[in-house]
Amino acid sequence: MLVNKNAVIYGATGAVGGAVAETFAREGARVFLTGRDLDQLEVLADKIVSAGGQAEFARVDVLDRTMVADHLAEVRRAAGQIDISFNATGISHRGLQGTPLADLPEQDFSRPIDFYTKAQFITATAAARHMTEQGSGVIMTLTATPARLAAPLVGGMAPAWAAIEAFSRVLAAELGPAGVRVVCLRSNAIPETPLIAEVFSLIAPTVGLTPEQFQAGGEQATMLKRLPTLAEVADVAAFMASDRASAMTGAVANLSAGSVTD
């Protein structure tokens, strides 16, 4: 689906970013992996190349506007154009989830809002400047179901994700006339990721459950009676980034397994 596409992946050393990078490469994209740990990036790049894909990597801090801009300029010089920007960066949720809002220090409430909105804004707008010149491209953001659900004990994460979805819609409206699409992936918890294991361990004790019981409850709250997998999220990302989804923009792909209805 992505032959001859150049994709920049932010947060490529994370579980979601890595899975998306491998899937994009398998679908034919040349992937430019970014993150803070060069050793981990090199391991992922070698894995992709060994499987027959094309991958390059660089250390990029998504909160550094100049570093992001310089990296994209280099990618464009090397590859000719930037077709896809996908931001899967995140932070540890320890100290941010599992505490009632009334007991949560304001700095811990605002920290995820500050990080996630800035990270998505910086990378998306940097890509937008190149893509509008090209007259094409896809910018992809990532959120989670608390953006739409009234989920307790998630702290500032829910407003952070809701803000990213609103930002994605506004950006899509601005960039649409230039031929640039903006799509968001909203996923339910992905149990196989270290981040979700951490989140379950933070919230479950607060409600008197084990992490396993908490996960089972989350599964039962979906229409499919299960939670999404990394492979499912990555496959949808590839489709949304491809020309097969060329009529879709300003949209949120619902990967909640039916916990959220649209």
PDB file of C-alpha atoms in Angstrom:
ATOM      1  CA  MET A   1       0.000   0.000   0.000  1.00  0.00           C
ATOM      2  CA  LEU A   2       2.898   2.385   0.611  1.00  0.00           C
ATOM      3  CA  VAL A   3       5.305   1.718  -2.245  1.00  0.00           C
ATOM      4  CA  ASN A   4       7.359   4.812  -3.107  1.00  0.00           C
ATOM      5  CA  LYS A   5       6.196   6.607   0.056  1.00  0.00           C
ATOM      6  CA  ASN A   6       8.577   8.269   2.510  1.00  0.00           C
ATOM      7  CA  ALA A   7       7.392   8.046   6.113  1.00  0.00           C
ATOM      8  CA  VAL A   8       8.807   9.805   9.159  1.00  0.00           C
ATOM      9  CA  ILE A   9       8.027   7.968  12.400  1.00  0.00           C
ATOM     10  CA  TYR A  10       8.374   9.819  15.707  1.00  0.00           C
ATOM     11  CA  GLY A  11       8.703   7.669  18.806  1.00  0.00           C
ATOM     12  CA  ALA A  12       9.856   4.711  16.715  1.00  0.00           C
ATOM     13  CA  THR A  13      11.450   2.941  19.679  1.00  0.00           C
ATOM     14  CA  GLY A  14       8.102   2.668  21.466  1.00  0.00           C
ATOM     15  CA  ALA A  15       5.789  -0.303  20.990  1.00  0.00           C
ATOM     16  CA  VAL A  16       3.280   1.460  18.728  1.00  0.00           C
ATOM     17  CA  GLY A  17       5.878   3.462  16.817  1.00  0.00           C
ATOM     18  CA  GLY A  18       7.997   0.377  16.197  1.00  0.00           C
ATOM     19  CA  ALA A  19       5.047  -1.724  15.039  1.00  0.00           C
ATOM     20  CA  VAL A  20       3.875   1.031  12.691  1.00  0.00           C
ATOM     21  CA  ALA A  21       7.404   1.485  11.316  1.00  0.00           C
ATOM     22  CA  GLU A  22       7.742  -2.226  10.558  1.00  0.00           C
ATOM     23  CA  THR A  23       4.314  -2.355   8.925  1.00  0.00           C
ATOM     24  CA  PHE A  24       4.939   0.759   6.833  1.00  0.00           C
ATOM     25  CA  ALA A  25       8.242  -0.738   5.653  1.00  0.00           C
ATOM     26  CA  ARG A  26       6.598  -4.068   4.884  1.00  0.00           C
ATOM     27  CA  GLU A  27       4.040  -2.197   2.788  1.00  0.00           C
ATOM     28  CA  GLY A  28       6.845  -0.616   0.765  1.00  0.00           C
ATOM     29  CA  ALA A  29       7.554   2.712   2.486  1.00  0.00           C
ATOM     30  CA  ARG A  30      11.023   4.065   3.102  1.00  0.00           C
ATOM     31  CA  VAL A  31      10.902   4.789   6.820  1.00  0.00           C
ATOM     32  CA  PHE A  32      12.832   7.456   8.680  1.00  0.00           C
ATOM     33  CA  LEU A  33      12.928   6.421  12.316  1.00  0.00           C
ATOM     34  CA  THR A  34      13.339   8.976  15.077  1.00  0.00           C
ATOM     35  CA  GLY A  35      13.627   8.853  18.833  1.00  0.00           C
ATOM     36  CA  ARG A  36      16.062   9.658  21.616  1.00  0.00           C
ATOM     37  CA  ASP A  37      17.918   6.330  21.889  1.00  0.00           C
ATOM     38  CA  LEU A  38      20.198   5.794  18.902  1.00  0.00           C
ATOM     39  CA  ASP A  39      21.055   2.233  19.928  1.00  0.00           C
ATOM     40  CA  GLN A  40      17.395   1.183  19.960  1.00  0.00           C
ATOM     41  CA  LEU A  41      16.760   2.986  16.680  1.00  0.00           C
ATOM     42  CA  GLU A  42      19.667   1.148  15.071  1.00  0.00           C
ATOM     43  CA  VAL A  43      18.322  -2.207  16.246  1.00  0.00           C
ATOM     44  CA  LEU A  44      14.913  -1.445  14.728  1.00  0.00           C
ATOM     45  CA  ALA A  45      16.443  -0.157  11.486  1.00  0.00           C
ATOM     46  CA  ASP A  46      18.583  -3.297  11.147  1.00  0.00           C
ATOM     47  CA  LYS A  47      15.516  -5.465  11.735  1.00  0.00           C
ATOM     48  CA  ILE A  48      13.578  -3.651   9.003  1.00  0.00           C
ATOM     49  CA  VAL A  49      16.473  -3.790   6.544  1.00  0.00           C
ATOM     50  CA  SER A  50      17.042  -7.489   7.272  1.00  0.00           C
ATOM     51  CA  ALA A  51      13.391  -8.102   6.374  1.00  0.00           C
ATOM     52  CA  GLY A  52      13.912  -6.400   3.015  1.00  0.00           C
ATOM     53  CA  GLY A  53      12.739  -2.898   3.934  1.00  0.00           C
ATOM     54  CA  GLN A  54      14.314   0.530   3.760  1.00  0.00           C
ATOM     55  CA  ALA A  55      15.072   2.324   7.007  1.00  0.00           C
ATOM     56  CA  GLU A  56      17.195   5.187   8.252  1.00  0.00           C
ATOM     57  CA  PHE A  57      17.331   6.646  11.730  1.00  0.00           C
ATOM     58  CA  ALA A  58      18.223   9.818  13.605  1.00  0.00           C
ATOM     59  CA  ARG A  59      18.023  11.174  17.124  1.00  0.00           C
ATOM     60  CA  VAL A  60      15.222  13.739  17.277  1.00  0.00           C
ATOM     61  CA  ASP A  61      13.620  15.399  20.295  1.00  0.00           C
ATOM     62  CA  VAL A  62       9.986  16.102  19.342  1.00  0.00           C
ATOM     63  CA  LEU A  63       9.867  19.048  21.743  1.00  0.00           C
ATOM     64  CA  ASP A  64      12.773  20.741  19.966  1.00  0.00           C
ATOM     65  CA  ARG A  65      11.193  22.700  17.107  1.00  0.00           C
ATOM     66  CA  THR A  66      14.536  23.413  15.435  1.00  0.00           C
ATOM     67  CA  MET A  67      15.704  19.803  15.597  1.00  0.00           C
ATOM     68  CA  VAL A  68      12.425  18.565  14.117  1.00  0.00           C
ATOM     69  CA  ALA A  69      12.575  21.138  11.305  1.00  0.00           C
ATOM     70  CA  ASP A  70      16.216  20.397  10.488  1.00  0.00           C
ATOM     71  CA  HIS A  71      15.565  16.659  10.379  1.00  0.00           C
ATOM     72  CA  LEU A  72      12.590  17.033   8.046  1.00  0.00           C
ATOM     73  CA  ALA A  73      14.585  19.295   5.752  1.00  0.00           C
ATOM     74  CA  GLU A  74      17.308  16.639   5.575  1.00  0.00           C
ATOM     75  CA  VAL A  75      14.755  13.896   4.876  1.00  0.00           C
ATOM     76  CA  ARG A  76      13.254  15.932   2.072  1.00  0.00           C
ATOM     77  CA  ARG A  77      16.681  16.602   0.551  1.00  0.00           C
ATOM     78  CA  ALA A  78      17.547  12.907   0.716  1.00  0.00           C
ATOM     79  CA  ALA A  79      14.201  11.438  -0.326  1.00  0.00           C
ATOM     80  CA  GLY A  80      12.676  14.147  -2.508  1.00  0.00           C
ATOM     81  CA  GLN A  81       9.486  14.553  -0.516  1.00  0.00           C
ATOM     82  CA  ILE A  82       7.787  13.668   2.766  1.00  0.00           C
ATOM     83  CA  ASP A  83       4.640  11.617   2.274  1.00  0.00           C
ATOM     84  CA  ILE A  84       3.735  10.548   5.807  1.00  0.00           C
ATOM     85  CA  SER A  85       4.353  11.923   9.287  1.00  0.00           C
ATOM     86  CA  PHE A  86       3.318   9.658  12.177  1.00  0.00           C
ATOM     87  CA  ASN A  87       3.819  10.701  15.796  1.00  0.00           C
ATOM     88  CA  ALA A  88       3.659   7.909  18.386  1.00  0.00           C
ATOM     89  CA  THR A  89       5.722   9.582  21.091  1.00  0.00           C
ATOM     90  CA  GLY A  90       4.687   9.263  24.703  1.00  0.00           C
ATOM     91  CA  ILE A  91       5.806   9.585  28.297  1.00  0.00           C
ATOM     92  CA  SER A  92       5.592   7.363  31.342  1.00  0.00           C
ATOM     93  CA  HIS A  93       2.197   7.585  33.024  1.00  0.00           C
ATOM     94  CA  ARG A  94       3.593   6.833  36.480  1.00  0.00           C
ATOM     95  CA  GLY A  95       2.376   9.571  38.802  1.00  0.00           C
ATOM     96  CA  LEU A  96      -0.062  10.796  36.153  1.00  0.00           C
ATOM     97  CA  GLN A  97      -2.742   8.081  36.256  1.00  0.00           C
ATOM     98  CA  GLY A  98      -4.307   6.185  39.113  1.00  0.00           C
ATOM     99  CA  THR A  99      -4.991   9.232  41.320  1.00  0.00           C
ATOM    100  CA  PRO A 100      -8.418  10.921  41.596  1.00  0.00           C
ATOM    101  CA  LEU A 101      -8.465  14.391  40.074  1.00  0.00           C
ATOM    102  CA  ALA A 102      -9.277  15.970  43.430  1.00  0.00           C
ATOM    103  CA  ASP A 103      -6.029  14.558  44.849  1.00  0.00           C
ATOM    104  CA  LEU A 104      -3.819  15.131  41.794  1.00  0.00           C
ATOM    105  CA  PRO A 105      -1.240  17.970  41.983  1.00  0.00           C
ATOM    106  CA  GLU A 106      -1.870  20.526  39.251  1.00  0.00           C
ATOM    107  CA  GLN A 107       1.581  20.032  37.739  1.00  0.00           C
ATOM    108  CA  ASP A 108       0.883  16.310  37.310  1.00  0.00           C
ATOM    109  CA  PHE A 109      -2.486  17.114  35.713  1.00  0.00           C
ATOM    110  CA  SER A 110      -0.975  19.550  33.227  1.00  0.00           C
ATOM    111  CA  ARG A 111       2.194  17.596  32.389  1.00  0.00           C
ATOM    112  CA  PRO A 112       0.626  15.180  29.868  1.00  0.00           C
ATOM    113  CA  ILE A 113      -1.413  17.982  28.329  1.00  0.00           C
ATOM    114  CA  ASP A 114       1.736  20.021  27.856  1.00  0.00           C
ATOM    115  CA  PHE A 115       3.836  17.156  26.486  1.00  0.00           C
ATOM    116  CA  TYR A 116       1.357  15.498  24.129  1.00  0.00           C
ATOM    117  CA  THR A 117      -0.099  18.668  22.647  1.00  0.00           C
ATOM    118  CA  LYS A 118       3.311  20.272  22.095  1.00  0.00           C
ATOM    119  CA  ALA A 119       4.835  17.104  20.633  1.00  0.00           C
ATOM    120  CA  GLN A 120       1.989  16.618  18.162  1.00  0.00           C
ATOM    121  CA  PHE A 121       1.817  20.321  17.298  1.00  0.00           C
ATOM    122  CA  ILE A 122       5.538  20.666  16.583  1.00  0.00           C
ATOM    123  CA  THR A 123       5.867  17.591  14.379  1.00  0.00           C
ATOM    124  CA  ALA A 124       2.543  18.029  12.555  1.00  0.00           C
ATOM    125  CA  THR A 125       3.055  21.686  11.699  1.00  0.00           C
ATOM    126  CA  ALA A 126       6.640  21.057  10.609  1.00  0.00           C
ATOM    127  CA  ALA A 127       5.400  18.349   8.224  1.00  0.00           C
ATOM    128  CA  ALA A 128       2.567  20.609   7.084  1.00  0.00           C
ATOM    129  CA  ARG A 129       4.996  23.239   5.826  1.00  0.00           C
ATOM    130  CA  HIS A 130       6.703  20.713   3.545  1.00  0.00           C
ATOM    131  CA  MET A 131       3.532  18.964   2.453  1.00  0.00           C
ATOM    132  CA  THR A 132       1.713  22.139   1.444  1.00  0.00           C
ATOM    133  CA  GLU A 133       4.646  22.983  -0.820  1.00  0.00           C
ATOM    134  CA  GLN A 134       4.449  19.496  -2.333  1.00  0.00           C
ATOM    135  CA  GLY A 135       0.672  19.551  -2.626  1.00  0.00           C
ATOM    136  CA  SER A 136       0.325  16.153  -0.945  1.00  0.00           C
ATOM    137  CA  GLY A 137       0.981  14.210   2.229  1.00  0.00           C
ATOM    138  CA  VAL A 138      -0.617  12.574   5.255  1.00  0.00           C
ATOM    139  CA  ILE A 139      -0.138  13.700   8.848  1.00  0.00           C
ATOM    140  CA  MET A 140      -1.125  11.118  11.458  1.00  0.00           C
ATOM    141  CA  THR A 141      -1.758  11.683  15.164  1.00  0.00           C
ATOM    142  CA  LEU A 142      -2.433   9.178  17.925  1.00  0.00           C
ATOM    143  CA  THR A 143      -4.858   9.240  20.864  1.00  0.00           C
ATOM    144  CA  ALA A 144      -6.710   6.826  23.133  1.00  0.00           C
ATOM    145  CA  THR A 145     -10.321   6.122  24.074  1.00  0.00           C
ATOM    146  CA  PRO A 146     -10.437   8.461  27.131  1.00  0.00           C
ATOM    147  CA  ALA A 147     -10.503  11.284  24.573  1.00  0.00           C
ATOM    148  CA  ARG A 148     -14.189  10.341  24.198  1.00  0.00           C
ATOM    149  CA  LEU A 149     -15.027   8.209  27.244  1.00  0.00           C
ATOM    150  CA  ALA A 150     -15.656   9.390  30.804  1.00  0.00           C
ATOM    151  CA  ALA A 151     -12.904   7.197  32.226  1.00  0.00           C
ATOM    152  CA  PRO A 152     -11.905   7.709  35.873  1.00  0.00           C
ATOM    153  CA  LEU A 153      -8.363   7.960  37.241  1.00  0.00           C
ATOM    154  CA  VAL A 154      -6.712   8.962  33.940  1.00  0.00           C
ATOM    155  CA  GLY A 155      -5.669  12.409  35.147  1.00  0.00           C
ATOM    156  CA  GLY A 156      -4.713  14.869  32.438  1.00  0.00           C
ATOM    157  CA  MET A 157      -4.424  12.200  29.755  1.00  0.00           C
ATOM    158  CA  ALA A 158      -8.058  12.481  28.646  1.00  0.00           C
ATOM    159  CA  PRO A 159      -7.957  16.256  28.017  1.00  0.00           C
ATOM    160  CA  ALA A 160      -4.567  15.840  26.315  1.00  0.00           C
ATOM    161  CA  TRP A 161      -5.951  13.299  23.859  1.00  0.00           C
ATOM    162  CA  ALA A 162      -9.174  15.260  23.330  1.00  0.00           C
ATOM    163  CA  ALA A 163      -7.087  18.329  22.492  1.00  0.00           C
ATOM    164  CA  ILE A 164      -5.066  16.366  19.941  1.00  0.00           C
ATOM    165  CA  GLU A 165      -8.239  15.187  18.218  1.00  0.00           C
ATOM    166  CA  ALA A 166      -9.550  18.755  18.054  1.00  0.00           C
ATOM    167  CA  PHE A 167      -6.178  19.955  16.765  1.00  0.00           C
ATOM    168  CA  SER A 168      -6.206  17.254  14.081  1.00  0.00           C
ATOM    169  CA  ARG A 169      -9.614  18.364  12.815  1.00  0.00           C
ATOM    170  CA  VAL A 170      -8.605  22.033  12.655  1.00  0.00           C
ATOM    171  CA  LEU A 171      -5.337  21.197  10.903  1.00  0.00           C
ATOM    172  CA  ALA A 172      -7.218  19.037   8.389  1.00  0.00           C
ATOM    173  CA  ALA A 173      -9.515  21.961   7.596  1.00  0.00           C
ATOM    174  CA  GLU A 174      -6.554  24.243   7.000  1.00  0.00           C
ATOM    175  CA  LEU A 175      -4.485  21.818   4.929  1.00  0.00           C
ATOM    176  CA  GLY A 176      -7.214  20.155   2.880  1.00  0.00           C
ATOM    177  CA  PRO A 177      -7.184  22.744   0.067  1.00  0.00           C
ATOM    178  CA  ALA A 178      -3.450  22.055  -0.377  1.00  0.00           C
ATOM    179  CA  GLY A 179      -4.062  18.325  -0.862  1.00  0.00           C
ATOM    180  CA  VAL A 180      -2.773  17.329   2.579  1.00  0.00           C
ATOM    181  CA  ARG A 181      -4.736  14.908   4.759  1.00  0.00           C
ATOM    182  CA  VAL A 182      -4.765  14.727   8.561  1.00  0.00           C
ATOM    183  CA  VAL A 183      -6.040  11.591  10.264  1.00  0.00           C
ATOM    184  CA  CYS A 184      -5.983  10.449  13.880  1.00  0.00           C
ATOM    185  CA  LEU A 185      -5.895   6.924  15.311  1.00  0.00           C
ATOM    186  CA  ARG A 186      -7.823   6.471  18.546  1.00  0.00           C
ATOM    187  CA  SER A 187      -6.981   3.135  20.125  1.00  0.00           C
ATOM    188  CA  ASN A 188      -8.219   1.331  23.173  1.00  0.00           C
ATOM    189  CA  ALA A 189      -5.604  -0.057  25.563  1.00  0.00           C
ATOM    190  CA  ILE A 190      -3.160  -2.442  23.855  1.00  0.00           C
ATOM    191  CA  PRO A 191      -2.292  -5.025  26.542  1.00  0.00           C
ATOM    192  CA  GLU A 192       0.921  -6.226  24.888  1.00  0.00           C
ATOM    193  CA  THR A 193       2.607  -2.824  25.269  1.00  0.00           C
ATOM    194  CA  PRO A 194       4.758  -1.932  28.299  1.00  0.00           C
ATOM    195  CA  LEU A 195       2.914   1.380  28.683  1.00  0.00           C
ATOM    196  CA  ILE A 196      -0.472  -0.287  29.133  1.00  0.00           C
ATOM    197  CA  ALA A 197       1.010  -2.804  31.552  1.00  0.00           C
ATOM    198  CA  GLU A 198       2.214   0.199  33.552  1.00  0.00           C
ATOM    199  CA  VAL A 199      -1.169   1.928  33.365  1.00  0.00           C
ATOM    200  CA  PHE A 200      -3.064  -1.174  34.484  1.00  0.00           C
ATOM    201  CA  SER A 201      -0.672  -1.561  37.425  1.00  0.00           C
ATOM    202  CA  LEU A 202      -1.363   2.052  38.443  1.00  0.00           C
ATOM    203  CA  ILE A 203      -5.149   2.077  38.166  1.00  0.00           C
ATOM    204  CA  ALA A 204      -6.131  -1.475  39.161  1.00  0.00           C
ATOM    205  CA  PRO A 205      -5.114  -1.282  42.859  1.00  0.00           C
ATOM    206  CA  THR A 206      -7.025   1.996  43.235  1.00  0.00           C
ATOM    207  CA  VAL A 207     -10.284   0.254  42.296  1.00  0.00           C
ATOM    208  CA  GLY A 208      -9.497  -2.899  44.274  1.00  0.00           C
ATOM    209  CA  LEU A 209      -8.551  -5.138  41.362  1.00  0.00           C
ATOM    210  CA  THR A 210      -5.482  -6.931  40.076  1.00  0.00           C
ATOM    211  CA  PRO A 211      -4.124  -5.764  36.704  1.00  0.00           C
ATOM    212  CA  GLU A 212      -5.447  -8.984  35.169  1.00  0.00           C
ATOM    213  CA  GLN A 213      -8.937  -8.357  36.546  1.00  0.00           C
ATOM    214  CA  PHE A 214      -8.815  -4.752  35.375  1.00  0.00           C
ATOM    215  CA  GLN A 215      -7.858  -5.866  31.863  1.00  0.00           C
ATOM    216  CA  ALA A 216     -10.664  -8.434  31.828  1.00  0.00           C
ATOM    217  CA  GLY A 217     -13.135  -5.710  32.769  1.00  0.00           C
ATOM    218  CA  GLY A 218     -11.858  -3.538  29.938  1.00  0.00           C
ATOM    219  CA  GLU A 219     -12.301  -6.386  27.500  1.00  0.00           C
ATOM    220  CA  GLN A 220     -15.862  -7.021  28.611  1.00  0.00           C
ATOM    221  CA  ALA A 221     -16.694  -3.334  28.154  1.00  0.00           C
ATOM    222  CA  THR A 222     -16.066  -3.594  24.399  1.00  0.00           C
ATOM    223  CA  MET A 223     -18.449  -4.919  21.755  1.00  0.00           C
ATOM    224  CA  LEU A 224     -15.812  -7.392  20.568  1.00  0.00           C
ATOM    225  CA  LYS A 225     -15.086  -8.524  24.140  1.00  0.00           C
ATOM    226  CA  ARG A 226     -11.379  -7.995  23.570  1.00  0.00           C
ATOM    227  CA  LEU A 227      -8.845  -5.201  23.227  1.00  0.00           C
ATOM    228  CA  PRO A 228      -6.927  -4.245  20.063  1.00  0.00           C
ATOM    229  CA  THR A 229      -3.522  -5.659  19.155  1.00  0.00           C
ATOM    230  CA  LEU A 230      -0.426  -3.846  17.983  1.00  0.00           C
ATOM    231  CA  ALA A 231      -0.731  -5.515  14.587  1.00  0.00           C
ATOM    232  CA  GLU A 232      -4.298  -4.259  14.174  1.00  0.00           C
ATOM    233  CA  VAL A 233      -3.329  -0.691  15.018  1.00  0.00           C
ATOM    234  CA  ALA A 234      -0.348  -0.789  12.656  1.00  0.00           C
ATOM    235  CA  ASP A 235      -2.408  -2.249   9.808  1.00  0.00           C
ATOM    236  CA  VAL A 236      -5.037   0.489  10.130  1.00  0.00           C
ATOM    237  CA  ALA A 237      -2.277   3.093  10.241  1.00  0.00           C
ATOM    238  CA  ALA A 238      -0.894   1.762   6.958  1.00  0.00           C
ATOM    239  CA  PHE A 239      -4.307   1.865   5.326  1.00  0.00           C
ATOM    240  CA  MET A 240      -5.057   5.380   6.543  1.00  0.00           C
ATOM    241  CA  ALA A 241      -1.665   6.564   5.294  1.00  0.00           C
ATOM    242  CA  SER A 242      -2.183   4.992   1.882  1.00  0.00           C
ATOM    243  CA  ASP A 243      -3.854   6.308  -1.249  1.00  0.00           C
ATOM    244  CA  ARG A 244      -6.658   3.803  -0.629  1.00  0.00           C
ATOM    245  CA  ALA A 245      -7.896   6.187   2.079  1.00  0.00           C
ATOM    246  CA  SER A 246      -7.411   9.289  -0.083  1.00  0.00           C
ATOM    247  CA  ALA A 247     -10.944  10.612   0.583  1.00  0.00           C
ATOM    248  CA  MET A 248     -10.452  10.534   4.361  1.00  0.00           C
ATOM    249  CA  THR A 249      -9.290  13.570   6.296  1.00  0.00           C
ATOM    250  CA  GLY A 250     -10.301  15.277   9.521  1.00  0.00           C
ATOM    251  CA  ALA A 251     -11.236  11.777  10.671  1.00  0.00           C
ATOM    252  CA  VAL A 252     -10.522   9.676  13.747  1.00  0.00           C
ATOM    253  CA  ALA A 253     -10.051   5.969  13.090  1.00  0.00           C
ATOM    254  CA  ASN A 254     -11.912   4.162  15.856  1.00  0.00           C
ATOM    255  CA  LEU A 255      -9.768   1.282  17.169  1.00  0.00           C
ATOM    256  CA  SER A 256     -11.632   0.946  20.449  1.00  0.00           C
ATOM    257  CA  ALA A 257     -12.928  -2.581  19.701  1.00  0.00           C
ATOM    258  CA  GLY A 258     -16.380  -1.137  20.228  1.00  0.00           C
ATOM    259  CA  SER A 259     -15.991   0.660  23.549  1.00  0.00           C
ATOM    260  CA  VAL A 260     -16.633   3.917  21.686  1.00  0.00           C
ATOM    261  CA  THR A 261     -19.340   4.190  19.017  1.00  0.00           C
ATOM    262  CA  ASP A 262     -19.317   6.769  16.218  1.00  0.00           C
TER     263      ASP A 262
END
